[in-house]
Each structure stands twice: as C-alpha cells, then as structure tokens.
Coordinates of N, CA and C in Angstrom, one line a residue:
M839 N -23.8 15.4 99.4 CA -22.4 15.2 99.6 C -21.6 15.5 98.3
R840 N -20.6 16.3 98.4 CA -19.8 16.7 97.3 C -19.1 15.5 96.7
A841 N -18.9 15.6 95.4 CA -18.3 14.4 94.7 C -16.9 14.1 95.2
R842 N -16.2 15.2 95.6 CA -14.8 14.9 96.1 C -14.9 14.1 97.4
N843 N -15.9 14.5 98.3 CA -16.0 13.7 99.5 C -16.4 12.3 99.3
V844 N -17.2 12.0 98.3 CA -17.6 10.6 98.0 C -16.3 9.9 97.5
A845 N -15.6 10.6 96.6 CA -14.3 10.0 96.1 C -13.4 9.7 97.2
L846 N -13.2 10.6 98.2 CA -12.3 10.3 99.3 C -12.8 9.2 100.2
L847 N -14.1 9.1 100.4 CA -14.7 8.0 101.2 C -14.4 6.7 100.5
M848 N -14.7 6.6 99.2 CA -14.5 5.4 98.4 C -13.0 5.0 98.4
T849 N -12.2 6.0 98.3 CA -10.7 5.7 98.2 C -10.3 5.1 99.6
A850 N -10.8 5.7 100.7 CA -10.4 5.2 102.0 C -10.9 3.7 102.2
A851 N -12.1 3.5 101.7 CA -12.7 2.1 101.8 C -11.8 1.1 100.9
L852 N -11.4 1.6 99.8 CA -10.6 0.7 98.9 C -9.2 0.5 99.5
I853 N -8.7 1.5 100.2 CA -7.4 1.3 100.8 C -7.5 0.2 101.9
V854 N -8.5 0.3 102.7 CA -8.7 -0.7 103.8 C -8.8 -2.1 103.2
Y855 N -9.6 -2.2 102.1 CA -9.7 -3.5 101.4 C -8.4 -4.0 100.9
L856 N -7.6 -3.1 100.3 CA -6.3 -3.5 99.8 C -5.3 -3.9 100.9
V857 N -5.4 -3.2 102.0 CA -4.5 -3.6 103.1 C -4.9 -5.0 103.6
L858 N -6.2 -5.3 103.7 CA -6.7 -6.6 104.1 C -6.3 -7.7 103.1
L859 N -6.4 -7.3 101.9 CA -6.0 -8.3 100.8 C -4.5 -8.5 100.9
A860 N -3.7 -7.5 101.1 CA -2.2 -7.7 101.3 C -1.9 -8.6 102.5
G861 N -2.7 -8.5 103.5 CA -2.5 -9.3 104.7 C -2.8 -10.8 104.4
R862 N -3.8 -11.0 103.5 CA -4.0 -12.4 103.0 C -2.9 -12.9 102.2
A863 N -2.3 -12.1 101.4 CA -1.1 -12.5 100.6 C 0.1 -12.9 101.5
V864 N 0.3 -12.1 102.6 CA 1.4 -12.4 103.5 C 1.1 -13.8 104.2
A865 N -0.2 -14.0 104.6 CA -0.6 -15.3 105.2 C -0.3 -16.4 104.3
L866 N -0.6 -16.2 103.0 CA -0.3 -17.3 102.0 C 1.2 -17.6 101.9
F867 N 2.0 -16.5 102.0 CA 3.5 -16.7 101.9 C 4.0 -17.4 103.1
Q868 N 3.4 -17.1 104.3 CA 3.8 -17.8 105.5 C 3.4 -19.2 105.6
A869 N 2.3 -19.6 104.9 CA 1.9 -21.0 104.8 C 2.9 -21.8 104.1
G870 N 3.7 -21.2 103.3 CA 4.8 -21.9 102.6 C 4.3 -22.8 101.5
G871 N 5.2 -23.5 100.9 CA 4.8 -24.4 99.8 C 4.7 -23.6 98.5
A872 N 4.9 -24.3 97.4 CA 4.8 -23.7 96.1 C 3.4 -23.1 95.8
A873 N 2.4 -23.8 96.2 CA 1.0 -23.3 95.9 C 0.8 -22.0 96.7
G874 N 1.1 -22.1 98.0 CA 0.9 -20.9 98.9 C 1.7 -19.7 98.4
I875 N 2.9 -19.9 98.0 CA 3.7 -18.7 97.5 C 3.2 -18.2 96.2
L876 N 2.8 -19.1 95.3 CA 2.3 -18.6 94.0 C 0.9 -17.9 94.2
L877 N 0.1 -18.4 95.0 CA -1.2 -17.8 95.3 C -0.9 -16.4 96.0
G878 N 0.0 -16.4 96.9 CA 0.4 -15.2 97.6 C 0.9 -14.1 96.7
I879 N 1.6 -14.5 95.7 CA 2.1 -13.5 94.7 C 0.9 -13.0 93.9
G880 N 0.0 -13.9 93.5 CA -1.2 -13.5 92.8 C -2.0 -12.5 93.6
V881 N -2.3 -12.9 94.8 CA -3.1 -12.0 95.7 C -2.4 -10.7 96.0
L882 N -1.1 -10.7 96.1 CA -0.4 -9.4 96.3 C -0.4 -8.5 95.1
L883 N -0.5 -9.1 93.9 CA -0.6 -8.3 92.7 C -1.8 -7.4 92.7
L884 N -2.9 -8.0 93.2 CA -4.2 -7.2 93.2 C -4.1 -5.9 94.0
P885 N -3.6 -5.9 95.2 CA -3.4 -4.6 95.9 C -2.5 -3.6 95.1
L886 N -1.4 -4.1 94.6 CA -0.5 -3.3 93.8 C -1.2 -2.7 92.6
L887 N -2.0 -3.5 91.9 CA -2.8 -2.9 90.8 C -3.8 -1.9 91.3
G888 N -4.5 -2.2 92.4 CA -5.4 -1.3 92.9 C -4.8 0.0 93.3
I889 N -3.7 0.0 93.9 CA -3.0 1.3 94.3 C -2.6 2.1 93.1
W890 N -2.1 1.4 92.0 CA -1.8 2.1 90.8 C -3.0 2.7 90.2
I891 N -4.2 2.0 90.2 CA -5.4 2.6 89.6 C -5.8 3.8 90.4
V892 N -5.8 3.7 91.7 CA -6.2 4.8 92.6 C -5.3 6.0 92.3
V893 N -4.0 5.8 92.3 CA -3.1 6.9 92.1 C -3.3 7.6 90.8
T894 N -3.4 6.8 89.7 CA -3.6 7.4 88.4 C -5.0 8.1 88.3
T895 N -6.0 7.6 88.9 CA -7.3 8.2 88.8 C -7.3 9.5 89.6
W896 N -6.7 9.6 90.8 CA -6.6 10.8 91.5 C -5.8 11.8 90.8
R897 N -4.7 11.4 90.2 CA -3.8 12.4 89.5 C -4.6 13.0 88.3
S898 N -5.3 12.1 87.6 CA -6.1 12.6 86.5 C -7.2 13.6 87.0
G899 N -7.9 13.2 88.0 CA -8.9 14.1 88.6 C -8.4 15.4 89.0
I900 N -7.2 15.4 89.6 CA -6.6 16.7 90.1 C -6.2 17.6 88.9
R901 N -5.7 17.0 87.8 CA -5.3 17.7 86.6 C -6.6 18.3 85.9
I902 N -7.6 17.5 85.8 CA -8.9 18.0 85.2 C -9.4 19.1 86.1
Q903 N -9.4 19.0 87.4 CA -9.9 20.1 88.2 C -9.1 21.4 88.0
Q904 N -7.8 21.2 87.8 CA -6.9 22.4 87.5 C -7.3 23.1 86.2
L905 N -7.6 22.3 85.2 CA -8.1 22.8 83.9 C -9.4 23.5 84.1
S906 N -10.3 22.9 84.9 CA -11.6 23.5 85.1 C -11.5 24.9 85.8
R907 N -10.6 24.9 86.8 CA -10.4 26.2 87.6 C -9.8 27.2 86.6
R908 N -8.9 26.8 85.8 CA -8.3 27.8 84.9 C -9.3 28.3 83.9
L909 N -10.2 27.4 83.3 CA -11.2 27.9 82.4 C -12.2 28.8 83.1
D910 N -12.5 28.5 84.4 CA -13.5 29.3 85.1 C -12.9 30.7 85.3
A911 N -11.6 30.7 85.7 CA -10.9 32.0 85.9 C -10.9 32.9 84.6
E912 N -10.9 32.2 83.4 CA -10.9 32.9 82.1 C -12.3 33.2 81.7
G913 N -13.3 32.7 82.4 CA -14.7 32.9 82.1 C -15.1 32.1 80.9
A914 N -14.5 30.9 80.7 CA -14.7 30.1 79.5 C -15.2 28.7 79.9
L915 N -15.6 28.5 81.1 CA -16.1 27.2 81.5 C -17.4 26.9 80.8
P916 N -17.5 25.7 80.2 CA -18.7 25.3 79.5 C -20.0 25.5 80.4
D917 N -21.0 26.0 79.7 CA -22.3 26.2 80.4 C -23.4 25.7 79.6
V918 N -24.1 24.7 80.1 CA -25.2 24.1 79.3 C -26.5 24.3 80.1
S919 N -26.5 25.2 81.0 CA -27.7 25.4 81.8 C -28.9 25.9 81.0
D920 N -28.7 26.5 79.8 CA -29.8 26.9 79.0 C -30.3 25.9 78.0
L921 N -29.7 24.7 78.0 CA -30.1 23.6 77.1 C -31.3 22.9 77.7
P922 N -32.3 22.6 76.8 CA -33.5 21.9 77.3 C -33.1 20.5 77.8
R923 N -33.9 20.1 78.8 CA -33.6 18.8 79.5 C -34.8 17.9 79.5
R924 N -34.5 16.6 79.6 CA -35.5 15.6 79.7 C -36.0 15.6 81.1
P925 N -37.1 14.8 81.4 CA -37.6 14.7 82.8 C -36.5 14.1 83.7
S926 N -35.6 13.3 83.2 CA -34.6 12.7 84.0 C -33.5 13.7 84.4
G927 N -33.5 14.9 83.8 CA -32.5 15.9 84.1 C -31.3 15.9 83.1
R928 N -31.2 14.9 82.3 CA -30.2 14.9 81.2 C -30.6 15.8 80.1
V929 N -29.5 16.4 79.5 CA -29.7 17.3 78.4 C -30.4 16.6 77.2
D930 N -31.4 17.2 76.6 CA -32.1 16.7 75.5 C -31.1 16.3 74.4
R931 N -31.4 15.1 73.8 CA -30.4 14.5 72.8 C -30.1 15.5 71.6
E932 N -31.1 16.1 71.0 CA -30.9 17.0 69.9 C -30.1 18.2 70.3
A933 N -30.4 18.7 71.5 CA -29.7 19.9 72.0 C -28.2 19.5 72.3
A934 N -28.0 18.3 72.9 CA -26.7 17.9 73.1 C -25.9 17.7 71.8
D935 N -26.5 17.2 70.8 CA -25.9 17.0 69.5 C -25.5 18.3 68.9
G936 N -26.4 19.3 69.0 CA -26.1 20.6 68.5 C -24.9 21.3 69.2
W937 N -24.9 21.1 70.5 CA -23.9 21.7 71.3 C -22.6 21.0 71.0
F938 N -22.6 19.7 70.8 CA -21.5 18.9 70.5 C -20.9 19.3 69.1
D939 N -21.7 19.5 68.1 CA -21.2 20.0 66.8 C -20.5 21.3 66.9
A940 N -21.0 22.2 67.7 CA -20.3 23.5 67.9 C -18.9 23.3 68.5
R941 N -18.8 22.4 69.5 CA -17.5 22.2 70.2 C -16.6 21.5 69.2
R942 N -17.1 20.6 68.4 CA -16.2 19.9 67.5 C -15.6 20.9 66.4
A943 N -16.5 21.8 66.0 CA -16.0 22.9 65.1 C -14.9 23.7 65.7
E944 N -15.0 24.0 67.0 CA -14.0 24.7 67.8 C -12.7 24.0 67.7
V945 N -12.7 22.7 68.0 CA -11.5 21.8 68.0 C -10.9 21.8 66.6
E946 N -11.7 21.7 65.5 CA -11.2 21.6 64.2 C -10.6 22.9 63.8
A947 N -11.1 24.0 64.3 CA -10.5 25.4 64.0 C -9.2 25.6 64.7
A948 N -9.1 25.0 65.9 CA -7.8 25.2 66.7 C -7.5 23.9 67.4
P949 N -6.9 22.9 66.7 CA -6.7 21.6 67.2 C -5.6 21.6 68.3
E950 N -4.8 22.6 68.5 CA -3.8 22.6 69.5 C -4.2 23.3 70.8
D951 N -5.4 23.8 70.8 CA -5.9 24.5 72.0 C -6.6 23.6 73.0
W952 N -6.0 23.4 74.1 CA -6.6 22.4 75.1 C -8.0 22.8 75.5
R953 N -8.3 24.1 75.5 CA -9.6 24.6 75.9 C -10.8 24.0 75.0
G954 N -10.5 23.9 73.7 CA -11.5 23.3 72.8 C -11.7 21.8 73.1
W955 N -10.6 21.2 73.4 CA -10.6 19.7 73.7 C -11.4 19.5 75.0
Y956 N -11.2 20.4 76.0 CA -11.9 20.3 77.3 C -13.4 20.4 77.0
K957 N -13.8 21.4 76.3 CA -15.2 21.6 76.0 C -15.8 20.4 75.2
L958 N -15.0 19.9 74.2 CA -15.4 18.7 73.5 C -15.6 17.5 74.4
A959 N -14.7 17.3 75.3 CA -14.9 16.2 76.3 C -16.2 16.4 77.1
Y960 N -16.5 17.7 77.5 CA -17.7 18.0 78.2 C -18.9 17.6 77.3
A961 N -18.8 18.0 76.0 CA -19.9 17.7 75.1 C -20.1 16.2 74.9
Y962 N -19.0 15.4 74.9 CA -19.2 13.9 74.8 C -19.9 13.5 76.1
D963 N -19.5 14.1 77.2 CA -20.1 13.6 78.5 C -21.6 13.9 78.5
I964 N -22.1 15.1 78.1 CA -23.5 15.4 78.2 C -24.3 14.6 77.1
A965 N -23.5 14.1 76.1 CA -24.2 13.3 75.1 C -24.2 11.8 75.5
G966 N -23.6 11.5 76.7 CA -23.6 10.2 77.2 C -22.5 9.3 76.8
D967 N -21.5 9.8 76.1 CA -20.4 8.9 75.6 C -19.2 9.1 76.6
R968 N -19.2 8.4 77.7 CA -18.2 8.6 78.7 C -16.8 8.2 78.3
R969 N -16.8 7.1 77.5 CA -15.4 6.6 77.0 C -14.7 7.7 76.2
R970 N -15.4 8.2 75.2 CA -14.8 9.3 74.4 C -14.6 10.6 75.2
A971 N -15.4 10.8 76.2 CA -15.2 12.0 77.0 C -13.9 11.9 77.8
R972 N -13.6 10.7 78.3 CA -12.3 10.4 79.0 C -11.1 10.6 78.1
E973 N -11.2 10.0 76.9 CA -10.1 10.1 75.9 C -9.9 11.5 75.5
T974 N -10.9 12.2 75.3 CA -10.8 13.6 74.8 C -10.3 14.5 76.0
M975 N -10.7 14.2 77.2 CA -10.2 15.0 78.3 C -8.7 14.7 78.5
R976 N -8.2 13.5 78.3 CA -6.8 13.2 78.4 C -6.0 14.0 77.3
K977 N -6.6 14.2 76.2 CA -6.0 15.0 75.1 C -5.9 16.4 75.6
A978 N -6.9 16.9 76.2 CA -6.9 18.3 76.7 C -5.8 18.5 77.8
V979 N -5.7 17.5 78.7 CA -4.7 17.5 79.7 C -3.3 17.5 79.1
D980 N -3.1 16.6 78.1 CA -1.8 16.5 77.5 C -1.4 17.8 76.8
L981 N -2.4 18.4 76.1 CA -2.1 19.7 75.4 C -1.8 20.8 76.3
E982 N -2.5 20.9 77.4 CA -2.3 21.9 78.4 C -0.9 21.8 79.1
S983 N -0.5 20.5 79.3 CA 0.8 20.3 79.9 C 1.9 20.8 78.9
Q984 N 1.7 20.7 77.6 CA 2.7 21.1 76.6 C 2.7 22.7 76.6
D985 N 1.7 23.3 77.0 CA 1.7 24.8 77.1 C 2.7 25.4 78.1
H986 N 3.0 24.6 79.1 CA 3.9 25.1 80.2 C 5.3 24.7 79.9

C-alpha cells in the first residue's frame, strides 16, 4: 500500500475518533454543572488540537511532495540506490555519513538554495536523525517559498 493511502486511512480513522471525542465533550456540556462544563471544554480542546495537527501535517507533506516533484523534473532528486546497505535495508552508516558530508558541503556553498537543504534533509533521514531531517526540510520549504 502506498504511503499516501496509509496516511489517508490513518487520517480518516483519526477524524472519526475526533468526532466521537467531540460528541463526548457535548455530552459533558449537556450534563451541566461546573465540573461537566470544565471537563467538556478540556475534552473539546483535544479534537481542536488534533485537527490542527492533521491540517499542518498534511500541508507540510503536500509542500514537500511539491519540492520532490520539482527536483525530479530537474533531474536532481537525491539517489542513494548505489550506497551499500545493511541486512536490514538501511544505508550503511559510514556510507550515509559520507553522503551526508557531501550534502552539508553543498548547503555551505549555497546556503540560500532550497535544493541543497532538501538533499541535506534527505541525508539526515538516511542517517536516522528524523528530528533534524524535519527541521532541515522545513528550511527547504521556507527557502523555496521565498523563491516565488
């Protein structure tokens, strides 16, 4: 199953859960009393927070997909298929570090080019540092949006 289909399925399940949670909040409001209303407000905040997280995650994913398509059209999409892999399928650590160093050098040479930041984010990802990969990809998205 493609990653997008899994994301759609998970989003649909989350929306159902959030609707049910909002229904519980309404029931607490209808129960009345200070405790019921306060609990209802607290429970209602959870679906609102969930919706905000889903919307921002989808927006980010769509923007990253746009960058990916643009790089692919330019023939510059990162390719690590030739790097050696462990039995688990992950890129060998030394090879990932070498590939990372080359991407970091690209960013240092052209710090305002979103393409370098995109590739650096990809390098962080194959090195297993997902937090830095997300931060770096946000930088790529921000720089690309400034190009327009």
